[in-house]
Amino acid sequence: MTLLVSVTFLLLNCLLSCSADFNATLKQYRDANFDSQATLFALIESRAQYNETNVIEHLLGENQRLDRLYQLKWINELISSPVFQANEVINADTKKRYADEYEKEKRLHESTPLDVETGILQEKLEKKWKVRAKLNAAEDAYLKSSKSLAKCVKKEENTPEKVNLASGEKQIRELKKAVNTQLYVIVEAFKQLSLIRNNAKSTLLKAKAQTASAKYTNEIDALVNKVVEVERQRFQYLQLLCPDERVKVVIDSLIAEVYTPTK
Protein backbone atom coordinates (compact mmCIF):
# COMPACT_ATOMS: atom_id res chain seq x y z
CA MET A 1 0.00 0.00 0.00
CA THR A 2 2.82 2.39 0.94
CA LEU A 3 4.58 1.64 -2.35
CA LEU A 4 1.37 2.32 -4.31
CA VAL A 5 0.88 5.66 -2.54
CA SER A 6 4.50 6.62 -3.22
CA VAL A 7 4.22 5.76 -6.92
CA THR A 8 0.94 7.66 -7.19
CA PHE A 9 2.51 10.68 -5.47
CA LEU A 10 5.49 10.61 -7.84
CA LEU A 11 3.23 10.36 -10.88
CA LEU A 12 1.11 13.26 -9.63
CA ASN A 13 4.21 15.38 -9.04
CA CYS A 14 5.44 14.55 -12.54
CA LEU A 15 2.07 15.46 -14.03
CA LEU A 16 1.94 18.81 -12.21
CA SER A 17 5.54 19.58 -13.14
CA CYS A 18 4.95 18.74 -16.82
CA SER A 19 1.78 20.85 -16.84
CA ALA A 20 3.68 23.80 -15.35
CA ASP A 21 6.45 23.36 -17.94
CA PHE A 22 3.90 23.39 -20.75
CA ASN A 23 2.21 26.58 -19.49
CA ALA A 24 5.53 28.36 -18.93
CA THR A 25 6.82 27.36 -22.37
CA LEU A 26 3.56 28.41 -24.01
CA LYS A 27 3.99 31.90 -22.51
CA GLN A 28 7.56 31.99 -23.84
CA TYR A 29 6.27 31.03 -27.28
CA ARG A 30 3.66 33.79 -27.16
CA ASP A 31 6.29 36.36 -26.17
CA ALA A 32 8.75 35.18 -28.84
CA ASN A 33 6.03 35.45 -31.51
CA PHE A 34 5.15 38.98 -30.43
CA ASP A 35 8.80 39.99 -30.19
CA SER A 36 9.64 38.81 -33.72
CA GLN A 37 6.64 40.66 -35.20
CA ALA A 38 7.29 43.83 -33.19
CA THR A 39 10.97 43.84 -34.18
CA LEU A 40 10.13 43.61 -37.88
CA PHE A 41 7.67 46.47 -37.46
CA ALA A 42 10.19 48.67 -35.64
CA LEU A 43 12.85 48.13 -38.32
CA ILE A 44 10.43 48.83 -41.17
CA GLU A 45 8.94 51.87 -39.45
CA SER A 46 12.38 53.46 -39.02
CA ARG A 47 13.13 52.99 -42.74
CA ALA A 48 9.66 53.92 -44.00
CA GLN A 49 9.91 57.41 -42.54
CA TYR A 50 12.72 58.13 -44.99
CA ASN A 51 11.07 56.39 -47.97
CA GLU A 52 13.80 53.73 -48.15
CA THR A 53 11.63 51.43 -50.26
CA ASN A 54 14.43 49.12 -51.36
CA VAL A 55 15.55 48.53 -47.78
CA ILE A 56 11.97 47.86 -46.68
CA GLU A 57 11.45 45.28 -49.43
CA HIS A 58 14.78 43.73 -48.46
CA LEU A 59 13.72 43.46 -44.80
CA LEU A 60 10.35 41.94 -45.67
CA GLY A 61 12.01 39.41 -47.96
CA GLU A 62 14.68 38.52 -45.41
CA ASN A 63 12.10 38.10 -42.66
CA GLN A 64 10.13 35.68 -44.83
CA ARG A 65 13.28 33.80 -45.86
CA LEU A 66 14.57 33.43 -42.30
CA ASP A 67 11.19 32.37 -40.96
CA ARG A 68 11.05 29.70 -43.65
CA LEU A 69 14.60 28.54 -42.82
CA TYR A 70 13.87 28.01 -39.14
CA GLN A 71 10.45 26.50 -39.86
CA LEU A 72 12.11 23.84 -41.99
CA LYS A 73 14.83 23.29 -39.39
CA TRP A 74 12.09 22.73 -36.81
CA ILE A 75 10.09 20.34 -38.98
CA ASN A 76 13.16 18.23 -39.87
CA GLU A 77 14.24 17.94 -36.24
CA LEU A 78 10.70 17.06 -35.18
CA ILE A 79 10.15 14.28 -37.72
CA SER A 80 13.58 12.86 -36.86
CA SER A 81 12.68 12.61 -33.16
CA PRO A 82 12.12 9.16 -31.55
CA VAL A 83 8.35 9.77 -31.25
CA PHE A 84 7.94 10.25 -34.99
CA GLN A 85 10.42 7.52 -35.92
CA ALA A 86 8.63 5.00 -33.71
CA ASN A 87 5.22 5.70 -35.22
CA GLU A 88 6.43 5.73 -38.84
CA VAL A 89 3.69 8.14 -39.94
CA ILE A 90 5.89 9.92 -42.48
CA ASN A 91 7.09 8.04 -45.53
CA ALA A 92 10.64 8.23 -46.88
CA ASP A 93 9.70 10.43 -49.86
CA THR A 94 8.11 13.05 -47.61
CA LYS A 95 11.09 13.05 -45.25
CA LYS A 96 13.42 13.52 -48.22
CA ARG A 97 11.33 16.42 -49.51
CA TYR A 98 11.54 18.23 -46.18
CA ALA A 99 15.26 17.52 -45.93
CA ASP A 100 15.90 18.76 -49.48
CA GLU A 101 13.91 21.94 -48.89
CA TYR A 102 15.83 22.64 -45.70
CA GLU A 103 19.18 22.08 -47.42
CA LYS A 104 18.12 24.46 -50.18
CA GLU A 105 17.22 27.15 -47.64
CA LYS A 106 20.47 26.56 -45.75
CA ARG A 107 22.55 27.01 -48.91
CA LEU A 108 20.66 30.21 -49.69
CA HIS A 109 21.25 31.44 -46.15
CA GLU A 110 24.97 30.67 -46.27
CA SER A 111 25.34 32.60 -49.53
CA THR A 112 23.31 35.61 -48.36
CA PRO A 113 25.26 38.53 -46.80
CA LEU A 114 24.07 39.27 -43.27
CA ASP A 115 23.61 42.98 -42.50
CA VAL A 116 22.91 44.34 -39.02
CA GLU A 117 19.13 44.52 -39.40
CA THR A 118 18.87 41.05 -40.93
CA GLY A 119 20.99 39.77 -38.04
CA ILE A 120 18.47 41.21 -35.58
CA LEU A 121 15.59 39.50 -37.41
CA GLN A 122 17.52 36.23 -37.49
CA GLU A 123 18.06 36.30 -33.74
CA LYS A 124 14.35 36.87 -33.04
CA LEU A 125 13.08 34.25 -35.51
CA GLU A 126 15.59 31.61 -34.45
CA LYS A 127 14.50 32.11 -30.85
CA LYS A 128 10.81 31.80 -31.81
CA TRP A 129 11.32 28.43 -33.48
CA LYS A 130 13.59 27.15 -30.71
CA VAL A 131 10.83 27.89 -28.22
CA ARG A 132 8.36 26.14 -30.54
CA ALA A 133 10.54 23.02 -30.43
CA LYS A 134 10.67 23.35 -26.65
CA LEU A 135 6.87 23.57 -26.58
CA ASN A 136 6.58 20.34 -28.59
CA ALA A 137 8.86 18.64 -26.06
CA ALA A 138 6.79 19.96 -23.13
CA GLU A 139 3.58 18.68 -24.75
CA ASP A 140 5.12 15.26 -25.32
CA ALA A 141 6.38 15.07 -21.73
CA TYR A 142 2.95 15.92 -20.34
CA LEU A 143 1.15 13.42 -22.58
CA LYS A 144 3.57 10.68 -21.56
CA SER A 145 3.09 11.45 -17.87
CA SER A 146 -0.72 11.61 -18.00
CA LYS A 147 -2.96 8.60 -17.52
CA SER A 148 -4.15 7.03 -20.77
CA LEU A 149 -7.87 7.27 -21.42
CA ALA A 150 -9.85 4.04 -21.21
CA LYS A 151 -11.29 4.86 -24.64
CA CYS A 152 -9.24 7.07 -26.93
CA VAL A 153 -10.49 8.53 -30.21
CA LYS A 154 -9.30 8.51 -33.82
CA LYS A 155 -8.47 11.78 -35.52
CA GLU A 156 -11.19 11.10 -38.13
CA GLU A 157 -13.86 11.35 -35.41
CA ASN A 158 -15.61 14.73 -35.39
CA THR A 159 -15.26 15.63 -31.70
CA PRO A 160 -16.02 19.15 -30.39
CA GLU A 161 -12.31 19.51 -29.59
CA LYS A 162 -11.41 18.76 -33.22
CA VAL A 163 -13.98 21.28 -34.50
CA ASN A 164 -12.67 23.96 -32.11
CA LEU A 165 -9.09 23.31 -33.19
CA ALA A 166 -9.94 23.54 -36.90
CA SER A 167 -11.81 26.79 -36.31
CA GLY A 168 -8.91 28.23 -34.32
CA GLU A 169 -6.35 27.29 -36.96
CA LYS A 170 -8.49 28.99 -39.63
CA GLN A 171 -8.64 32.14 -37.50
CA ILE A 172 -4.85 32.13 -37.17
CA ARG A 173 -4.47 31.99 -40.96
CA GLU A 174 -6.87 34.93 -41.31
CA LEU A 175 -5.07 36.93 -38.62
CA LYS A 176 -1.69 36.30 -40.27
CA LYS A 177 -3.05 37.69 -43.53
CA ALA A 178 -4.51 40.70 -41.71
CA VAL A 179 -1.18 41.41 -39.99
CA ASN A 180 0.73 41.25 -43.28
CA THR A 181 -1.84 43.43 -45.06
CA GLN A 182 -1.70 46.02 -42.28
CA LEU A 183 2.09 46.07 -42.43
CA TYR A 184 1.95 47.08 -46.09
CA VAL A 185 -0.65 49.76 -45.24
CA ILE A 186 1.81 51.23 -42.73
CA VAL A 187 4.68 51.15 -45.22
CA GLU A 188 2.57 52.95 -47.83
CA ALA A 189 1.42 55.57 -45.32
CA PHE A 190 4.99 56.38 -44.29
CA LYS A 191 6.13 56.45 -47.92
CA GLN A 192 3.50 59.08 -48.70
CA LEU A 193 4.41 61.01 -45.57
CA SER A 194 8.08 61.12 -46.54
CA LEU A 195 7.17 62.89 -49.80
CA ILE A 196 4.98 65.59 -48.24
CA ARG A 197 6.16 67.39 -45.11
CA ASN A 198 5.14 70.38 -43.01
CA ASN A 199 1.69 71.12 -44.39
CA ALA A 200 -1.92 70.23 -43.68
CA LYS A 201 -1.79 67.09 -45.80
CA SER A 202 1.31 65.83 -44.01
CA THR A 203 -0.51 66.18 -40.69
CA LEU A 204 -3.34 64.01 -42.00
CA LEU A 205 -0.90 61.44 -43.38
CA LYS A 206 0.97 61.36 -40.08
CA ALA A 207 -2.29 60.69 -38.24
CA LYS A 208 -3.10 57.95 -40.77
CA ALA A 209 0.31 56.33 -40.26
CA GLN A 210 -0.08 56.46 -36.47
CA THR A 211 -3.56 54.93 -36.68
CA ALA A 212 -2.27 52.17 -38.96
CA SER A 213 0.63 51.50 -36.57
CA ALA A 214 -1.71 51.24 -33.58
CA LYS A 215 -3.97 48.86 -35.52
CA TYR A 216 -0.98 46.74 -36.50
CA THR A 217 0.12 46.44 -32.86
CA ASN A 218 -3.40 45.38 -31.87
CA GLU A 219 -3.49 42.80 -34.66
CA ILE A 220 -0.13 41.36 -33.60
CA ASP A 221 -1.48 41.08 -30.06
CA ALA A 222 -4.65 39.39 -31.32
CA LEU A 223 -2.58 36.98 -33.43
CA VAL A 224 -0.22 35.85 -30.69
CA ASN A 225 -3.09 35.49 -28.20
CA LYS A 226 -4.96 33.37 -30.73
CA VAL A 227 -1.81 31.25 -31.20
CA VAL A 228 -1.78 30.58 -27.45
CA GLU A 229 -5.49 29.75 -27.44
CA VAL A 230 -5.13 27.33 -30.36
CA GLU A 231 -2.10 25.63 -28.83
CA ARG A 232 -4.21 24.98 -25.72
CA GLN A 233 -7.03 23.63 -27.92
CA ARG A 234 -4.56 21.36 -29.73
CA PHE A 235 -3.20 20.16 -26.39
CA GLN A 236 -6.72 19.33 -25.13
CA TYR A 237 -7.48 17.49 -28.36
CA LEU A 238 -4.23 15.52 -28.24
CA GLN A 239 -5.12 14.24 -24.77
CA LEU A 240 -8.25 12.57 -26.20
CA LEU A 241 -6.44 10.80 -29.01
CA CYS A 242 -4.87 7.38 -29.12
CA PRO A 243 -1.05 7.72 -28.91
CA ASP A 244 -0.42 6.85 -32.58
CA GLU A 245 -3.13 9.29 -33.66
CA ARG A 246 -1.48 12.17 -31.77
CA VAL A 247 1.51 12.09 -34.07
CA LYS A 248 -0.74 12.31 -37.14
CA VAL A 249 -2.48 15.41 -35.77
CA VAL A 250 0.84 17.09 -35.00
CA ILE A 251 2.00 16.32 -38.55
CA ASP A 252 -1.19 17.81 -40.05
CA SER A 253 -0.77 21.00 -38.01
CA LEU A 254 2.92 21.16 -38.76
CA ILE A 255 2.42 20.90 -42.53
CA ALA A 256 -0.34 23.52 -42.45
CA GLU A 257 1.89 25.95 -40.55
CA VAL A 258 4.95 25.49 -42.73
CA TYR A 259 3.10 25.66 -46.04
CA THR A 260 0.61 28.43 -45.30
CA PRO A 261 1.50 31.42 -47.53
CA THR A 262 2.38 34.58 -45.59
CA LYS A 263 0.84 36.89 -48.19
PDB file of C-alpha atoms in Angstrom, residues 70-237:
ATOM      1  CA  TYR A  70      13.872  28.008 -39.135  1.00  0.00           C
ATOM      2  CA  GLN A  71      10.446  26.495 -39.857  1.00  0.00           C
ATOM      3  CA  LEU A  72      12.107  23.839 -41.994  1.00  0.00           C
ATOM      4  CA  LYS A  73      14.831  23.287 -39.388  1.00  0.00           C
ATOM      5  CA  TRP A  74      12.092  22.728 -36.808  1.00  0.00           C
ATOM      6  CA  ILE A  75      10.088  20.336 -38.978  1.00  0.00           C
ATOM      7  CA  ASN A  76      13.163  18.234 -39.873  1.00  0.00           C
ATOM      8  CA  GLU A  77      14.240  17.943 -36.241  1.00  0.00           C
ATOM      9  CA  LEU A  78      10.700  17.058 -35.182  1.00  0.00           C
ATOM     10  CA  ILE A  79      10.153  14.282 -37.721  1.00  0.00           C
ATOM     11  CA  SER A  80      13.579  12.863 -36.859  1.00  0.00           C
ATOM     12  CA  SER A  81      12.675  12.611 -33.163  1.00  0.00           C
ATOM     13  CA  PRO A  82      12.120   9.163 -31.555  1.00  0.00           C
ATOM     14  CA  VAL A  83       8.355   9.766 -31.250  1.00  0.00           C
ATOM     15  CA  PHE A  84       7.939  10.245 -34.991  1.00  0.00           C
ATOM     16  CA  GLN A  85      10.417   7.525 -35.923  1.00  0.00           C
ATOM     17  CA  ALA A  86       8.631   4.996 -33.710  1.00  0.00           C
ATOM     18  CA  ASN A  87       5.217   5.695 -35.223  1.00  0.00           C
ATOM     19  CA  GLU A  88       6.433   5.726 -38.835  1.00  0.00           C
ATOM     20  CA  VAL A  89       3.694   8.138 -39.936  1.00  0.00           C
ATOM     21  CA  ILE A  90       5.893   9.924 -42.483  1.00  0.00           C
ATOM     22  CA  ASN A  91       7.092   8.044 -45.525  1.00  0.00           C
ATOM     23  CA  ALA A  92      10.636   8.225 -46.877  1.00  0.00           C
ATOM     24  CA  ASP A  93       9.701  10.434 -49.856  1.00  0.00           C
ATOM     25  CA  THR A  94       8.112  13.051 -47.607  1.00  0.00           C
ATOM     26  CA  LYS A  95      11.092  13.053 -45.251  1.00  0.00           C
ATOM     27  CA  LYS A  96      13.417  13.521 -48.220  1.00  0.00           C
ATOM     28  CA  ARG A  97      11.334  16.419 -49.510  1.00  0.00           C
ATOM     29  CA  TYR A  98      11.541  18.231 -46.181  1.00  0.00           C
ATOM     30  CA  ALA A  99      15.264  17.515 -45.928  1.00  0.00           C
ATOM     31  CA  ASP A 100      15.904  18.757 -49.477  1.00  0.00           C
ATOM     32  CA  GLU A 101      13.913  21.937 -48.891  1.00  0.00           C
ATOM     33  CA  TYR A 102      15.833  22.641 -45.698  1.00  0.00           C
ATOM     34  CA  GLU A 103      19.182  22.078 -47.417  1.00  0.00           C
ATOM     35  CA  LYS A 104      18.124  24.461 -50.182  1.00  0.00           C
ATOM     36  CA  GLU A 105      17.220  27.153 -47.638  1.00  0.00           C
ATOM     37  CA  LYS A 106      20.474  26.559 -45.752  1.00  0.00           C
ATOM     38  CA  ARG A 107      22.553  27.012 -48.914  1.00  0.00           C
ATOM     39  CA  LEU A 108      20.663  30.207 -49.691  1.00  0.00           C
ATOM     40  CA  HIS A 109      21.253  31.440 -46.153  1.00  0.00           C
ATOM     41  CA  GLU A 110      24.966  30.670 -46.272  1.00  0.00           C
ATOM     42  CA  SER A 111      25.343  32.595 -49.532  1.00  0.00           C
ATOM     43  CA  THR A 112      23.315  35.614 -48.356  1.00  0.00           C
ATOM     44  CA  PRO A 113      25.259  38.532 -46.800  1.00  0.00           C
ATOM     45  CA  LEU A 114      24.069  39.272 -43.271  1.00  0.00           C
ATOM     46  CA  ASP A 115      23.613  42.979 -42.503  1.00  0.00           C
ATOM     47  CA  VAL A 116      22.906  44.336 -39.025  1.00  0.00           C
ATOM     48  CA  GLU A 117      19.127  44.517 -39.402  1.00  0.00           C
ATOM     49  CA  THR A 118      18.867  41.049 -40.926  1.00  0.00           C
ATOM     50  CA  GLY A 119      20.988  39.772 -38.042  1.00  0.00           C
ATOM     51  CA  ILE A 120      18.470  41.208 -35.583  1.00  0.00           C
ATOM     52  CA  LEU A 121      15.591  39.503 -37.410  1.00  0.00           C
ATOM     53  CA  GLN A 122      17.519  36.232 -37.495  1.00  0.00           C
ATOM     54  CA  GLU A 123      18.061  36.299 -33.736  1.00  0.00           C
ATOM     55  CA  LYS A 124      14.349  36.866 -33.040  1.00  0.00           C
ATOM     56  CA  LEU A 125      13.085  34.251 -35.508  1.00  0.00           C
ATOM     57  CA  GLU A 126      15.591  31.612 -34.449  1.00  0.00           C
ATOM     58  CA  LYS A 127      14.500  32.113 -30.845  1.00  0.00           C
ATOM     59  CA  LYS A 128      10.812  31.798 -31.813  1.00  0.00           C
ATOM     60  CA  TRP A 129      11.322  28.432 -33.481  1.00  0.00           C
ATOM     61  CA  LYS A 130      13.593  27.152 -30.710  1.00  0.00           C
ATOM     62  CA  VAL A 131      10.827  27.891 -28.217  1.00  0.00           C
ATOM     63  CA  ARG A 132       8.364  26.143 -30.543  1.00  0.00           C
ATOM     64  CA  ALA A 133      10.536  23.015 -30.426  1.00  0.00           C
ATOM     65  CA  LYS A 134      10.671  23.347 -26.645  1.00  0.00           C
ATOM     66  CA  LEU A 135       6.866  23.571 -26.580  1.00  0.00           C
ATOM     67  CA  ASN A 136       6.577  20.341 -28.586  1.00  0.00           C
ATOM     68  CA  ALA A 137       8.863  18.638 -26.056  1.00  0.00           C
ATOM     69  CA  ALA A 138       6.789  19.958 -23.127  1.00  0.00           C
ATOM     70  CA  GLU A 139       3.582  18.683 -24.754  1.00  0.00           C
ATOM     71  CA  ASP A 140       5.120  15.264 -25.325  1.00  0.00           C
ATOM     72  CA  ALA A 141       6.384  15.069 -21.730  1.00  0.00           C
ATOM     73  CA  TYR A 142       2.949  15.915 -20.339  1.00  0.00           C
ATOM     74  CA  LEU A 143       1.145  13.423 -22.578  1.00  0.00           C
ATOM     75  CA  LYS A 144       3.573  10.679 -21.564  1.00  0.00           C
ATOM     76  CA  SER A 145       3.089  11.453 -17.866  1.00  0.00           C
ATOM     77  CA  SER A 146      -0.717  11.609 -18.003  1.00  0.00           C
ATOM     78  CA  LYS A 147      -2.957   8.602 -17.524  1.00  0.00           C
ATOM     79  CA  SER A 148      -4.155   7.027 -20.770  1.00  0.00           C
ATOM     80  CA  LEU A 149      -7.870   7.274 -21.416  1.00  0.00           C
ATOM     81  CA  ALA A 150      -9.854   4.042 -21.212  1.00  0.00           C
ATOM     82  CA  LYS A 151     -11.288   4.860 -24.638  1.00  0.00           C
ATOM     83  CA  CYS A 152      -9.238   7.070 -26.927  1.00  0.00           C
ATOM     84  CA  VAL A 153     -10.490   8.527 -30.209  1.00  0.00           C
ATOM     85  CA  LYS A 154      -9.295   8.508 -33.820  1.00  0.00           C
ATOM     86  CA  LYS A 155      -8.475  11.781 -35.524  1.00  0.00           C
ATOM     87  CA  GLU A 156     -11.185  11.102 -38.127  1.00  0.00           C
ATOM     88  CA  GLU A 157     -13.855  11.355 -35.414  1.00  0.00           C
ATOM     89  CA  ASN A 158     -15.605  14.733 -35.390  1.00  0.00           C
ATOM     90  CA  THR A 159     -15.259  15.627 -31.703  1.00  0.00           C
ATOM     91  CA  PRO A 160     -16.023  19.152 -30.387  1.00  0.00           C
ATOM     92  CA  GLU A 161     -12.310  19.512 -29.595  1.00  0.00           C
ATOM     93  CA  LYS A 162     -11.414  18.758 -33.218  1.00  0.00           C
ATOM     94  CA  VAL A 163     -13.979  21.281 -34.495  1.00  0.00           C
ATOM     95  CA  ASN A 164     -12.673  23.961 -32.110  1.00  0.00           C
ATOM     96  CA  LEU A 165      -9.093  23.310 -33.188  1.00  0.00           C
ATOM     97  CA  ALA A 166      -9.937  23.536 -36.903  1.00  0.00           C
ATOM     98  CA  SER A 167     -11.812  26.790 -36.313  1.00  0.00           C
ATOM     99  CA  GLY A 168      -8.908  28.231 -34.317  1.00  0.00           C
ATOM    100  CA  GLU A 169      -6.347  27.290 -36.963  1.00  0.00           C
ATOM    101  CA  LYS A 170      -8.488  28.986 -39.626  1.00  0.00           C
ATOM    102  CA  GLN A 171      -8.642  32.144 -37.503  1.00  0.00           C
ATOM    103  CA  ILE A 172      -4.849  32.134 -37.173  1.00  0.00           C
ATOM    104  CA  ARG A 173      -4.468  31.993 -40.962  1.00  0.00           C
ATOM    105  CA  GLU A 174      -6.873  34.932 -41.309  1.00  0.00           C
ATOM    106  CA  LEU A 175      -5.074  36.932 -38.616  1.00  0.00           C
ATOM    107  CA  LYS A 176      -1.693  36.300 -40.267  1.00  0.00           C
ATOM    108  CA  LYS A 177      -3.046  37.695 -43.531  1.00  0.00           C
ATOM    109  CA  ALA A 178      -4.506  40.704 -41.707  1.00  0.00           C
ATOM    110  CA  VAL A 179      -1.175  41.408 -39.986  1.00  0.00           C
ATOM    111  CA  ASN A 180       0.728  41.246 -43.277  1.00  0.00           C
ATOM    112  CA  THR A 181      -1.838  43.434 -45.056  1.00  0.00           C
ATOM    113  CA  GLN A 182      -1.702  46.020 -42.284  1.00  0.00           C
ATOM    114  CA  LEU A 183       2.090  46.069 -42.430  1.00  0.00           C
ATOM    115  CA  TYR A 184       1.947  47.083 -46.093  1.00  0.00           C
ATOM    116  CA  VAL A 185      -0.648  49.762 -45.245  1.00  0.00           C
ATOM    117  CA  ILE A 186       1.812  51.230 -42.734  1.00  0.00           C
ATOM    118  CA  VAL A 187       4.679  51.154 -45.220  1.00  0.00           C
ATOM    119  CA  GLU A 188       2.572  52.948 -47.833  1.00  0.00           C
ATOM    120  CA  ALA A 189       1.418  55.571 -45.317  1.00  0.00           C
ATOM    121  CA  PHE A 190       4.992  56.377 -44.290  1.00  0.00           C
ATOM    122  CA  LYS A 191       6.130  56.452 -47.924  1.00  0.00           C
ATOM    123  CA  GLN A 192       3.497  59.085 -48.700  1.00  0.00           C
ATOM    124  CA  LEU A 193       4.406  61.009 -45.569  1.00  0.00           C
ATOM    125  CA  SER A 194       8.082  61.122 -46.537  1.00  0.00           C
ATOM    126  CA  LEU A 195       7.173  62.889 -49.804  1.00  0.00           C
ATOM    127  CA  ILE A 196       4.982  65.588 -48.236  1.00  0.00           C
ATOM    128  CA  ARG A 197       6.157  67.387 -45.111  1.00  0.00           C
ATOM    129  CA  ASN A 198       5.141  70.382 -43.010  1.00  0.00           C
ATOM    130  CA  ASN A 199       1.690  71.117 -44.394  1.00  0.00           C
ATOM    131  CA  ALA A 200      -1.921  70.225 -43.676  1.00  0.00           C
ATOM    132  CA  LYS A 201      -1.785  67.088 -45.800  1.00  0.00           C
ATOM    133  CA  SER A 202       1.314  65.827 -44.008  1.00  0.00           C
ATOM    134  CA  THR A 203      -0.509  66.182 -40.685  1.00  0.00           C
ATOM    135  CA  LEU A 204      -3.340  64.008 -41.997  1.00  0.00           C
ATOM    136  CA  LEU A 205      -0.901  61.444 -43.377  1.00  0.00           C
ATOM    137  CA  LYS A 206       0.967  61.358 -40.080  1.00  0.00           C
ATOM    138  CA  ALA A 207      -2.293  60.688 -38.241  1.00  0.00           C
ATOM    139  CA  LYS A 208      -3.103  57.954 -40.772  1.00  0.00           C
ATOM    140  CA  ALA A 209       0.309  56.333 -40.257  1.00  0.00           C
ATOM    141  CA  GLN A 210      -0.077  56.460 -36.473  1.00  0.00           C
ATOM    142  CA  THR A 211      -3.562  54.928 -36.681  1.00  0.00           C
ATOM    143  CA  ALA A 212      -2.267  52.171 -38.961  1.00  0.00           C
ATOM    144  CA  SER A 213       0.629  51.502 -36.570  1.00  0.00           C
ATOM    145  CA  ALA A 214      -1.709  51.235 -33.582  1.00  0.00           C
ATOM    146  CA  LYS A 215      -3.975  48.861 -35.523  1.00  0.00           C
ATOM    147  CA  TYR A 216      -0.975  46.735 -36.496  1.00  0.00           C
ATOM    148  CA  THR A 217       0.117  46.445 -32.856  1.00  0.00           C
ATOM    149  CA  ASN A 218      -3.402  45.384 -31.870  1.00  0.00           C
ATOM    150  CA  GLU A 219      -3.493  42.800 -34.657  1.00  0.00           C
ATOM    151  CA  ILE A 220      -0.131  41.365 -33.596  1.00  0.00           C
ATOM    152  CA  ASP A 221      -1.479  41.079 -30.061  1.00  0.00           C
ATOM    153  CA  ALA A 222      -4.648  39.389 -31.323  1.00  0.00           C
ATOM    154  CA  LEU A 223      -2.584  36.985 -33.433  1.00  0.00           C
ATOM    155  CA  VAL A 224      -0.225  35.847 -30.686  1.00  0.00           C
ATOM    156  CA  ASN A 225      -3.088  35.492 -28.203  1.00  0.00           C
ATOM    157  CA  LYS A 226      -4.960  33.368 -30.727  1.00  0.00           C
ATOM    158  CA  VAL A 227      -1.811  31.249 -31.198  1.00  0.00           C
ATOM    159  CA  VAL A 228      -1.779  30.576 -27.447  1.00  0.00           C
ATOM    160  CA  GLU A 229      -5.495  29.748 -27.437  1.00  0.00           C
ATOM    161  CA  VAL A 230      -5.131  27.332 -30.363  1.00  0.00           C
ATOM    162  CA  GLU A 231      -2.099  25.631 -28.828  1.00  0.00           C
ATOM    163  CA  ARG A 232      -4.208  24.976 -25.723  1.00  0.00           C
ATOM    164  CA  GLN A 233      -7.027  23.629 -27.921  1.00  0.00           C
ATOM    165  CA  ARG A 234      -4.560  21.364 -29.726  1.00  0.00           C
ATOM    166  CA  PHE A 235      -3.203  20.156 -26.389  1.00  0.00           C
ATOM    167  CA  GLN A 236      -6.718  19.331 -25.134  1.00  0.00           C
ATOM    168  CA  TYR A 237      -7.476  17.493 -28.364  1.00  0.00           C
TER     169      TYR A 237
END
